[in-house]
Tab-separated table of C-alpha atoms and ligand atoms in Angstrom:
chain	number	residue	atom	x	y	z
A	1459	MET	CA	21.675	30.219	-6.587
A	1460	GLU	CA	19.587	27.114	-5.897
A	1461	ALA	CA	21.684	25.039	-8.522
A	1462	ILE	CA	24.914	26.377	-6.869
A	1463	LEU	CA	23.640	25.287	-3.458
A	1464	GLN	CA	22.812	21.825	-4.715
A	1465	SER	CA	26.244	21.534	-6.418
A	1466	LEU	CA	27.737	22.252	-2.997
A	1467	GLY	CA	25.729	19.502	-1.311
A	1468	ILE	CA	24.068	21.882	0.967
A	1469	MET	CA	20.527	21.967	-0.564
A	1470	GLU	CA	18.348	19.179	-1.730
A	1471	SER	CA	16.763	19.157	-5.108
A	1472	ASN	CA	13.635	17.816	-3.838
A	1473	GLN	CA	10.990	20.385	-2.494
A	1474	GLU	CA	10.070	18.466	0.731
A	1475	GLU	CA	13.748	17.984	1.660
A	1476	LYS	CA	14.199	21.756	0.852
A	1477	ASP	CA	11.493	22.825	3.173
A	1478	LYS	CA	12.994	20.580	6.132
A	1479	ASN	CA	16.320	22.246	5.689
A	1480	ASN	CA	16.565	25.367	7.683
A	1481	GLU	CA	20.037	26.533	6.548
A	1482	ASN	CA	18.864	26.414	2.916
A	1483	ASN	CA	15.757	28.353	3.659
A	1484	ASN	CA	17.737	30.991	5.611
A	1485	ILE	CA	20.191	31.784	2.834
A	1486	MET	CA	17.600	31.619	0.084
A	1487	LYS	CA	15.340	33.888	2.295
A	1488	GLU	CA	18.396	36.291	2.829
A	1489	LEU	CA	19.140	36.338	-0.914
A	1490	ASP	CA	15.423	36.950	-1.726
A	1491	ASN	CA	15.629	40.212	0.359
A	1492	GLY	CA	19.411	40.727	-0.619
A	1493	SER	CA	21.309	43.559	-1.899
A	1494	GLN	CA	21.546	44.525	-5.622
A	1495	MET	CA	24.256	47.012	-6.791
A	1496	LEU	CA	23.961	48.286	-10.392
A	1497	VAL	CA	27.188	49.595	-12.010
A	1498	SER	CA	27.073	51.184	-15.508
A	1499	ASN	CA	30.284	51.453	-17.301
A	1500	PHE	CA	31.296	53.542	-20.377
A	1501	TYR	CA	34.695	53.179	-21.785
A	1502	PRO	CA	35.368	55.855	-24.296
A	1503	GLN	CA	37.617	54.888	-27.352
A	1504	CYS	CA	41.309	55.313	-26.600
A	1505	PRO	CA	43.974	56.450	-29.064
A	1506	GLU	CA	46.676	54.395	-27.086
A	1507	PRO	CA	45.044	51.274	-25.749
A	1508	ASN	CA	48.184	49.507	-24.859
A	1509	LEU	CA	49.130	52.193	-22.516
A	1510	THR	CA	46.060	51.904	-20.171
A	1511	LEU	CA	43.208	49.611	-18.951
A	1512	GLY	CA	39.465	50.385	-18.893
A	1513	MET	CA	39.124	48.637	-15.476
A	1514	HIS	CA	41.989	47.362	-13.371
A	1515	PRO	CA	42.034	43.620	-12.467
A	1516	HIS	CA	39.566	42.854	-9.620
A	1517	SER	CA	37.098	40.473	-8.321
A	1518	ASP	CA	33.431	41.466	-7.667
A	1519	TYR	CA	31.839	42.222	-4.250
A	1520	GLY	CA	28.813	39.835	-3.841
A	1521	PHE	CA	27.794	36.245	-4.511
A	1522	LEU	CA	27.096	36.621	-8.268
A	1523	THR	CA	27.455	39.330	-10.891
A	1524	LEU	CA	25.184	39.323	-13.947
A	1525	LEU	CA	26.821	41.424	-16.686
A	1526	LEU	CA	25.406	42.704	-19.935
A	1527	GLN	CA	28.184	43.747	-22.344
A	1528	ASP	CA	27.600	45.317	-25.784
A	1529	GLU	CA	29.166	43.916	-28.862
A	1530	VAL	CA	32.595	45.508	-28.408
A	1531	GLU	CA	35.309	43.137	-26.871
A	1532	GLY	CA	36.958	44.328	-23.787
A	1533	LEU	CA	36.361	41.950	-20.878
A	1534	GLN	CA	38.955	39.529	-19.911
A	1535	ILE	CA	39.075	36.924	-17.127
A	1536	GLN	CA	42.223	35.396	-15.793
A	1537	PHE	CA	42.387	31.785	-16.493
A	1538	LYS	CA	45.484	29.634	-15.607
A	1539	ASP	CA	47.591	32.928	-15.524
A	1540	LYS	CA	46.559	34.088	-18.828
A	1541	TRP	CA	43.967	36.883	-19.760
A	1542	VAL	CA	41.302	35.391	-21.822
A	1543	THR	CA	38.803	37.620	-23.629
A	1544	VAL	CA	35.147	36.939	-22.889
A	1545	GLN	CA	33.505	37.205	-26.450
A	1546	PRO	CA	30.414	39.140	-26.476
A	1547	ILE	CA	27.201	36.959	-27.255
A	1548	PRO	CA	24.208	39.032	-28.285
A	1549	ASN	CA	21.343	39.135	-25.572
A	1550	ALA	CA	23.416	36.937	-23.221
A	1551	PHE	CA	24.507	37.756	-19.735
A	1552	VAL	CA	27.912	36.882	-18.381
A	1553	VAL	CA	27.707	35.177	-14.879
A	1554	ASN	CA	30.516	35.884	-12.574
A	1555	VAL	CA	31.414	34.339	-9.201
A	1556	GLY	CA	32.093	37.035	-6.565
A	1557	ASP	CA	33.962	37.187	-3.342
A	1558	HIS	CA	30.988	36.251	-1.181
A	1559	LEU	CA	30.426	33.047	-2.958
A	1560	GLU	CA	34.049	32.099	-2.556
A	1561	ILE	CA	33.799	32.846	1.193
A	1562	TYR	CA	30.249	30.976	1.656
A	1563	SER	CA	31.561	27.848	-0.193
A	1564	ASN	CA	34.749	27.908	1.844
A	1565	GLY	CA	36.771	28.280	-1.261
A	1566	LYS	CA	35.082	25.597	-3.399
A	1567	TYR	CA	33.865	28.249	-5.945
A	1568	LYS	CA	36.626	30.803	-6.747
A	1569	SER	CA	35.737	34.454	-7.448
A	1570	VAL	CA	37.012	35.331	-10.913
A	1571	LEU	CA	39.707	37.896	-11.419
A	1572	HIS	CA	38.848	40.104	-14.354
A	1573	ARG	CA	39.850	43.405	-16.093
A	1574	VAL	CA	38.677	45.475	-19.069
A	1575	LEU	CA	40.788	46.589	-22.082
A	1576	VAL	CA	39.957	49.862	-24.089
A	1577	ASN	CA	39.400	49.924	-27.785
A	1578	GLU	CA	41.083	52.108	-30.269
A	1579	ALA	CA	38.270	52.233	-32.717
A	1580	ARG	CA	34.964	51.976	-30.631
A	1581	SER	CA	33.611	53.043	-27.171
A	1582	ARG	CA	32.068	50.218	-25.139
A	1583	VAL	CA	29.193	50.072	-22.560
A	1584	SER	CA	28.555	47.438	-19.955
A	1585	VAL	CA	25.983	47.131	-17.064
A	1586	ALA	CA	26.867	44.974	-14.227
A	1587	THR	CA	24.493	43.897	-11.268
A	1588	LEU	CA	26.007	42.487	-8.092
A	1589	TYR	CA	23.861	40.340	-6.082
A	1590	SER	CA	24.481	39.539	-2.384
A	1591	LEU	CA	22.979	39.214	1.158
A	1592	PRO	CA	21.314	42.268	2.647
A	1593	PHE	CA	24.048	44.820	3.389
A	1594	ASN	CA	23.466	44.331	7.197
A	1595	CYS	CA	24.148	40.618	7.002
A	1596	THR	CA	27.454	38.796	7.851
A	1597	VAL	CA	28.871	36.563	5.008
A	1598	LYS	CA	30.684	33.347	6.418
A	1599	PRO	CA	31.650	29.902	5.211
A	1600	SER	CA	28.629	27.594	5.388
A	1601	PRO	CA	28.867	25.451	8.585
A	1602	LYS	CA	27.783	22.428	6.424
A	1603	LEU	CA	31.167	22.857	4.500
A	1604	ILE	CA	33.496	22.912	7.629
A	1605	ASP	CA	34.738	19.807	9.315
A	1606	GLU	CA	38.057	18.612	10.459
A	1607	ALA	CA	39.251	17.840	6.998
A	1608	ASN	CA	37.915	21.215	5.726
A	1609	PRO	CA	38.757	23.881	8.235
A	1610	LYS	CA	37.230	27.427	7.876
A	1611	ARG	CA	39.222	29.222	5.231
A	1612	TYR	CA	37.778	32.914	5.600
A	1613	MET	CA	36.926	35.314	8.264
A	1614	ASP	CA	33.319	36.361	8.750
A	1615	THR	CA	32.783	39.477	6.569
A	1616	ASP	CA	30.364	42.191	6.547
A	1617	PHE	CA	29.801	45.387	4.323
A	1618	GLY	CA	31.456	47.423	7.045
A	1619	SER	CA	34.647	45.610	6.808
A	1620	PHE	CA	34.427	45.915	2.999
A	1621	LEU	CA	33.978	49.731	3.194
A	1622	ALA	CA	36.769	50.108	5.700
A	1623	TYR	CA	39.006	48.111	3.444
A	1624	VAL	CA	38.188	50.124	0.312
A	1625	SER	CA	38.535	53.364	2.070
A	1626	THR	CA	42.097	52.491	3.127
A	1627	ARG	CA	43.588	50.880	0.119
A	1628	GLU	CA	43.229	51.066	-3.698
A	1629	THR	CA	41.337	47.917	-4.602
A	1630	LYS	CA	43.258	45.883	-7.238
A	1631	LYS	CA	43.340	42.054	-7.820
A	1632	LYS	CA	41.631	40.092	-5.212
A	1633	ASP	CA	43.023	42.196	-2.356
A	1634	PHE	CA	39.872	42.249	-0.229
A	1635	LEU	CA	39.346	38.580	-0.482
A	1636	GLU	CA	43.020	38.069	0.467
A	1637	SER	CA	42.499	40.064	3.460
A	1638	ARG	CA	39.582	37.758	4.733
A	1639	LYS	CA	41.583	34.562	4.299
A	1640	LEU	CA	42.585	32.502	7.423
A	1641	ILE	CA	44.581	29.914	5.323
A	1642	HIS	CA	46.844	30.914	2.585
A	1643	THR	CA	47.323	28.627	-0.093
B	2907	AKG	O1	32.730	46.210	-18.369
B	2907	AKG	C1	32.894	44.977	-18.112
B	2907	AKG	O2	32.777	44.037	-18.922
B	2907	AKG	C2	33.230	44.578	-16.744
B	2907	AKG	C3	32.891	45.510	-15.647
B	2907	AKG	C4	33.108	45.102	-14.256
B	2907	AKG	O3	33.972	44.343	-13.994
B	2907	AKG	C5	32.489	45.747	-13.034
B	2907	AKG	O4	31.715	46.722	-13.230
B	2907	AKG	O5	32.719	45.205	-11.909
B	2908	FE2	FE1	33.796	43.520	-12.126
């Protein structure tokens, strides 16, 4: 997260400057005490994999997802309107950008749309951990990234609004994020 904040130009790489800067301290403190959701997925082998999906296209709730997949292929991300398989690399995590980072960065980082295919020959297991602010915090675009040339692109968002959304609609694609957009491009 520090590297991401530096890349957005809202956190200094130098410790003295970091200490001076309150917004960085706040967001890093909030993330230190943040929420973590762990999701374990088991995809049984499927005799007709072309007829179904292991998981529908979606983007993840949170800032970052660390995902551990086993050696069986299945995860795909959408890149330039095509589905691209994320090849499993032994002992490596996949790091996905989630909706909250897209909101916080005011759209500079894009949350990644992904889906999971099933496999005819083998079952597959993955473990995803979604990291974000504490559940009672509001996620909003960083004030440092908003000015006349870059208006605020997303509504303030909290866990309540997410729960209200998922309880009324089936989550597919980046629907929740779409519902928080102030500017549609
Ligand atoms: O099984 C996978 O590789 C991805 C799982 C996933 O996208 C999720 O749990 O949100
Ligand atoms: Fe996911």
